[in-house]
Every structure is written in C-alpha cells, then in structure tokens.
Coordinates of C-alpha atoms in Angstrom, one line a residue:
M1 CA -17.5 20.0 -5.4
E2 CA -18.6 20.4 -1.8
I3 CA -17.1 18.9 1.3
K4 CA -19.1 18.6 4.5
R5 CA -18.0 17.4 7.9
L6 CA -20.1 14.5 9.3
A7 CA -19.0 14.1 12.9
G8 CA -16.8 15.7 15.5
A9 CA -14.0 13.1 15.6
L10 CA -13.7 12.2 12.0
G11 CA -15.7 11.8 8.8
A12 CA -16.8 14.0 5.9
E13 CA -18.9 13.6 2.7
V14 CA -17.9 14.9 -0.8
L15 CA -20.7 16.0 -3.1
G16 CA -20.8 17.0 -6.7
L17 CA -18.4 14.6 -8.3
D18 CA -19.0 11.9 -11.0
L19 CA -15.9 9.7 -10.9
S20 CA -17.2 7.6 -13.8
R21 CA -16.1 10.6 -15.9
G22 CA -12.7 10.9 -14.2
I23 CA -11.4 13.6 -11.9
A24 CA -9.2 16.6 -12.5
D25 CA -5.9 16.9 -10.7
R26 CA -7.0 19.9 -8.6
A27 CA -10.2 18.2 -7.5
F28 CA -8.2 15.0 -6.6
D29 CA -5.8 17.0 -4.5
A30 CA -8.7 18.5 -2.6
V31 CA -10.3 15.1 -2.0
R32 CA -6.9 13.7 -0.8
D33 CA -6.5 16.7 1.6
A34 CA -10.0 16.1 2.9
L35 CA -9.2 12.5 3.6
H36 CA -6.0 13.3 5.5
E37 CA -7.9 16.0 7.5
N38 CA -11.0 13.8 8.3
G39 CA -9.6 10.2 8.3
V40 CA -12.6 8.9 6.3
I41 CA -14.6 10.5 3.5
C42 CA -17.7 9.4 1.6
I43 CA -18.0 10.4 -2.1
R44 CA -21.7 10.3 -2.7
D45 CA -23.6 9.1 -5.8
Q46 CA -21.0 6.9 -7.5
G47 CA -23.3 4.1 -8.6
A48 CA -22.4 4.7 -12.3
M49 CA -18.8 3.6 -11.7
T50 CA -17.8 0.4 -13.4
P51 CA -15.1 -1.9 -11.9
Q52 CA -12.6 -0.4 -14.4
D53 CA -13.6 3.1 -13.1
Q54 CA -13.0 2.1 -9.5
L55 CA -9.6 0.6 -10.3
A56 CA -8.6 3.7 -12.4
F57 CA -9.6 6.0 -9.5
A58 CA -7.9 3.8 -6.9
A59 CA -4.7 4.0 -8.9
R60 CA -4.6 7.7 -8.4
W61 CA -3.9 7.0 -4.7
G62 CA -0.9 4.6 -5.2
D63 CA -0.2 1.0 -6.1
I64 CA -3.2 -1.3 -5.9
S65 CA -2.6 -4.1 -3.5
I66 CA -3.6 -7.7 -4.3
H67 CA -4.7 -9.6 -1.2
P68 CA -2.4 -12.5 -0.5
Y69 CA -5.2 -15.0 0.4
V70 CA -8.6 -13.5 -0.3
P71 CA -9.4 -13.7 -4.1
S72 CA -10.3 -10.8 -6.3
I73 CA -13.6 -10.8 -8.2
E74 CA -13.2 -12.5 -11.6
G75 CA -11.6 -10.3 -14.2
Y76 CA -10.7 -7.5 -11.9
P77 CA -7.5 -8.1 -9.9
G78 CA -7.5 -5.9 -6.9
I79 CA -11.2 -5.7 -6.3
M80 CA -12.4 -7.8 -3.4
K81 CA -16.1 -8.6 -2.8
I82 CA -17.2 -7.7 0.7
Y83 CA -20.5 -9.3 1.8
D84 CA -22.1 -10.6 5.0
P85 CA -20.6 -9.3 8.3
N86 CA -18.6 -11.8 10.2
P87 CA -16.6 -11.9 13.5
I88 CA -13.5 -10.6 11.8
T89 CA -15.2 -7.6 10.1
Q90 CA -17.2 -6.8 13.3
T91 CA -14.0 -6.3 15.3
W92 CA -12.2 -2.9 15.4
H93 CA -9.3 -3.2 13.0
S94 CA -7.1 -1.6 10.3
D95 CA -6.8 -3.6 7.1
S96 CA -4.1 -6.3 6.8
T97 CA -1.8 -5.0 9.5
H98 CA -0.1 -8.5 9.4
M99 CA 1.7 -7.3 6.2
T100 CA 5.2 -5.9 6.3
N101 CA 3.8 -2.7 4.6
P102 CA 0.2 -2.4 5.7
H103 CA -2.3 -0.7 3.4
A104 CA -2.3 3.0 3.2
Y105 CA -5.9 3.5 2.0
T106 CA -9.1 1.5 1.4
L107 CA -11.8 2.3 -1.1
L108 CA -15.2 0.6 -0.6
L109 CA -18.0 1.1 -3.1
A110 CA -21.6 0.1 -2.3
R111 CA -23.1 -2.2 -4.9
I112 CA -26.1 -3.9 -3.1
L113 CA -27.4 -2.8 0.3
P114 CA -30.0 -4.1 2.7
A115 CA -33.0 -2.0 3.4
V116 CA -31.6 -1.2 6.9
G117 CA -28.5 -2.1 8.9
A118 CA -24.9 -3.1 8.2
D119 CA -23.6 0.4 9.0
T120 CA -19.8 0.7 9.3
M121 CA -18.3 2.3 12.3
F122 CA -15.0 4.3 12.1
A123 CA -12.7 5.4 14.9
S124 CA -9.9 7.9 15.0
A125 CA -6.8 6.2 16.3
V126 CA -5.3 9.8 16.5
K127 CA -8.0 11.0 18.9
A128 CA -7.6 7.8 20.9
F129 CA -3.8 8.4 21.3
E130 CA -4.3 12.1 22.1
S131 CA -6.7 11.2 24.9
L132 CA -4.0 9.3 26.8
S133 CA -1.8 10.7 29.6
P134 CA 1.7 12.0 28.6
G135 CA 3.3 9.3 30.6
L136 CA 1.4 6.5 28.9
Q137 CA 2.0 8.1 25.5
A138 CA 5.8 8.2 26.2
M139 CA 5.8 4.6 27.2
L140 CA 3.8 3.4 24.2
R141 CA 6.2 5.2 21.8
T142 CA 8.9 2.7 22.9
L143 CA 6.8 -0.4 22.2
F144 CA 6.2 -2.6 19.2
A145 CA 3.4 -5.1 18.6
V146 CA 3.3 -8.5 16.8
H147 CA 0.6 -8.7 14.1
E148 CA -0.4 -12.1 12.7
G149 CA -2.8 -13.1 9.9
T150 CA -6.2 -14.6 10.7
S151 CA -7.2 -18.3 10.3
L152 CA -8.1 -17.5 6.6
A153 CA -4.4 -17.3 5.9
A154 CA -3.8 -20.8 7.2
D155 CA -6.8 -22.1 5.4
A156 CA -5.3 -20.7 2.1
G157 CA -2.1 -22.7 2.8
L158 CA 0.2 -19.7 3.6
D159 CA 3.2 -20.2 5.7
H160 CA 2.8 -18.6 9.1
E161 CA 5.9 -16.5 8.8
A162 CA 4.5 -15.0 5.6
V163 CA 1.7 -13.3 7.5
V164 CA 3.5 -12.0 10.6
A165 CA 4.8 -8.5 11.0
V166 CA 6.1 -6.3 13.9
H167 CA 5.0 -2.6 13.9
P168 CA 5.3 0.3 16.3
V169 CA 2.4 0.6 18.8
V170 CA 2.3 4.3 17.9
R171 CA 2.7 5.3 14.3
A172 CA 3.3 8.8 12.9
H173 CA 1.4 9.5 9.7
P174 CA 3.8 10.1 6.8
D175 CA 1.8 13.0 5.4
T176 CA 0.4 14.8 8.4
G177 CA 2.8 13.7 11.2
A178 CA -0.1 12.9 13.5
E179 CA 0.5 10.1 15.9
A180 CA -2.0 7.3 16.1
L181 CA -2.4 4.0 18.0
F182 CA -1.5 1.2 15.7
V183 CA -2.8 -1.9 17.5
N184 CA -6.1 -3.8 16.8
D185 CA -7.9 -6.9 18.1
N186 CA -8.0 -8.6 14.7
Y187 CA -4.3 -9.0 14.2
V188 CA -2.2 -8.1 17.3
T189 CA -1.4 -11.1 19.4
R190 CA 1.1 -9.5 21.9
I191 CA 3.5 -6.7 22.6
D192 CA 6.9 -7.6 21.1
G193 CA 9.1 -9.0 23.9
W194 CA 6.1 -9.6 26.2
T195 CA 4.0 -12.7 26.7
P196 CA 0.4 -12.7 25.5
E197 CA -0.7 -12.8 29.2
E198 CA 1.4 -9.7 30.0
S199 CA 0.2 -7.9 26.9
Q200 CA -3.5 -8.5 27.2
P201 CA -4.4 -5.9 29.9
L202 CA -2.6 -3.1 28.1
L203 CA -4.0 -4.0 24.7
E204 CA -7.6 -4.3 26.0
Y205 CA -7.3 -0.9 27.5
L206 CA -6.0 0.6 24.3
Y207 CA -8.8 -1.1 22.3
G208 CA -11.3 0.4 24.6
E209 CA -9.9 3.9 24.1
I210 CA -10.2 3.5 20.3
G211 CA -13.8 2.5 20.5
L212 CA -15.0 5.3 22.8
Y213 CA -18.1 7.0 21.3
E214 CA -16.4 10.4 21.2
N215 CA -13.7 9.0 18.9
T216 CA -16.1 7.4 16.3
Y217 CA -18.3 8.1 13.3
R218 CA -21.1 5.8 12.2
H219 CA -21.5 5.6 8.4
R220 CA -25.1 4.7 7.2
W221 CA -24.6 3.4 3.7
R222 CA -26.5 4.9 0.7
D223 CA -26.6 3.5 -2.8
G224 CA -23.6 4.6 -4.7
D225 CA -21.5 5.6 -1.7
L226 CA -17.7 5.4 -2.3
V227 CA -16.1 5.4 1.2
I228 CA -12.4 5.9 1.5
W229 CA -10.5 5.7 4.7
D230 CA -6.9 6.1 5.9
N231 CA -5.6 2.9 7.4
R232 CA -2.7 4.8 9.1
S233 CA -5.0 6.9 11.3
T234 CA -8.3 5.1 11.6
Q235 CA -9.9 1.8 12.5
H236 CA -13.3 0.4 11.4
A237 CA -15.9 -2.3 12.2
V238 CA -19.1 -3.3 10.6
V239 CA -22.4 -3.4 12.6
G240 CA -23.6 -7.0 12.3
D241 CA -27.4 -6.4 12.3
V242 CA -28.2 -7.6 8.8
T243 CA -31.2 -9.9 8.8
G244 CA -30.5 -12.1 5.8
E245 CA -30.7 -9.4 3.1
E246 CA -27.9 -9.3 0.5
R247 CA -25.0 -6.8 1.1
V248 CA -22.3 -6.4 -1.5
L249 CA -19.5 -3.9 -1.5
H250 CA -16.4 -3.8 -3.7
R251 CA -13.1 -3.1 -2.0
V252 CA -9.8 -1.9 -3.3
T253 CA -6.8 -1.3 -1.1
I254 CA -3.7 0.8 -1.7
A255 CA -0.3 -0.4 -0.7
G256 CA 1.5 1.3 2.1

C-alpha cells in the first residue's frame, strides 16, 4: 500500500489495495490515520467492489447511517445513489448537519462517470479556521448555529423539528483535536440567538474563507475511485459542468 499527498491543504490517494478482498487491521488503521491527517482520501481502482463489499468496508468505520428522507438503492439499506449535480450538491457543505449527530465520514464510490466534468471540490474547514485572527477565533468559539433540513425533508413529510439541530460554530475533532469551522450554506439558517439578517454578514464571510483556493483540493474522478472524507473537518461541493452524460456514484455515510 502506498499513500501520496495530492494537494497542499488536504487530500491524498491510496494505491495498492483491493477492498473487494477485504482489508487487514493494520492496513485499515493506516488508511484511517491517512484520512485524519489529510481530511479526504481516494482509494484507487475499486471498481470490483460490490454493494455488499462497500457496506462491509463502510462498517469498519462505524455505524452505517440510513438517510431520514432520501431512499437507499433497492436491496442495500445505507447506500444512496448520487447522480446529476444540483444546487444543493453544488454548494459548500458537510453532509446532513441538520441531524443531532451529523455524519462522521462519507464513502463515495464511482460507478458511472461522464467523459469529462463533475469533479468534486473539497475544502479544509481546519485551514479556514486557522487563517482567522485570534480575536475572531475566540468570538466564534462562543457561538452556536442553527442547522435546518432542506426542502427535500418537507417534501418527504418530515416534521420541521425533526430536521433542526444546533451545533457549535467551531468544532474540535474528537480524534485529532483540530478545530474547524462547522457552518455551511446548505443547512445553516442563522447564528443561535441572532436574527437571520444579523447572522448573514458573518456567515457569508466564513463561507468565503472556507472556499479560498488555498484551502481546497479538486478531485477529478477516475473509474473505480472510492473517495472517503471526514465530515468533521472538511466541506465539499460538486462542480456542475456535466453536459447531459450519466453520472452515478454510491454513497454510504457513517453516523457521528
């Protein structure tokens, strides 16, 4: 197994594994350490994995989360089909932060890719926080943000209170201790105790810091890529430049 860094801020690739045949404990520990160090990793050449293989590997990371309002693919609870980019997936976000316990990790396996386009951008929320002044960092540590589910939750008939959560604006990673910004434009509606109008200037500034080029890595998908990211320390957004070609990826998320 070989691990190579892909960008300055975050991102690494893992070569030499065949997860369809399982993974030894020592190798898994090295992969997990690489993820915590790099925020996002790509395990190359995993096209031979079946849905059962993906679920079995995902279970090594923790409890598999079933999405409350987006259905799994038939026969495989926990695997969600990701396809055409849309306004939600094209916005910088962490997955399902409207949940009381947001996802810890996401595993996304490429199944069908367009000839070009539909790259995925990743950003280090740790680097974004580190770039702020000590005074702003100190103030942000005292704040909480209100996260609310998207319109898809209402369309599925879920009660609004079931998809609302309040989280710290700055979150310390449970394994590394690194502090990261934990606000995103998909789910955050306001700072807790502030009005939306009061919240917006600060939130927009923070979103801008997260998306700075120097905090990002652009993943250009290859057949068989299995990309894993840490939702506690990163955000992601798809580049919506697909021109009608099919794009299918299988997503599994791990409960926080």
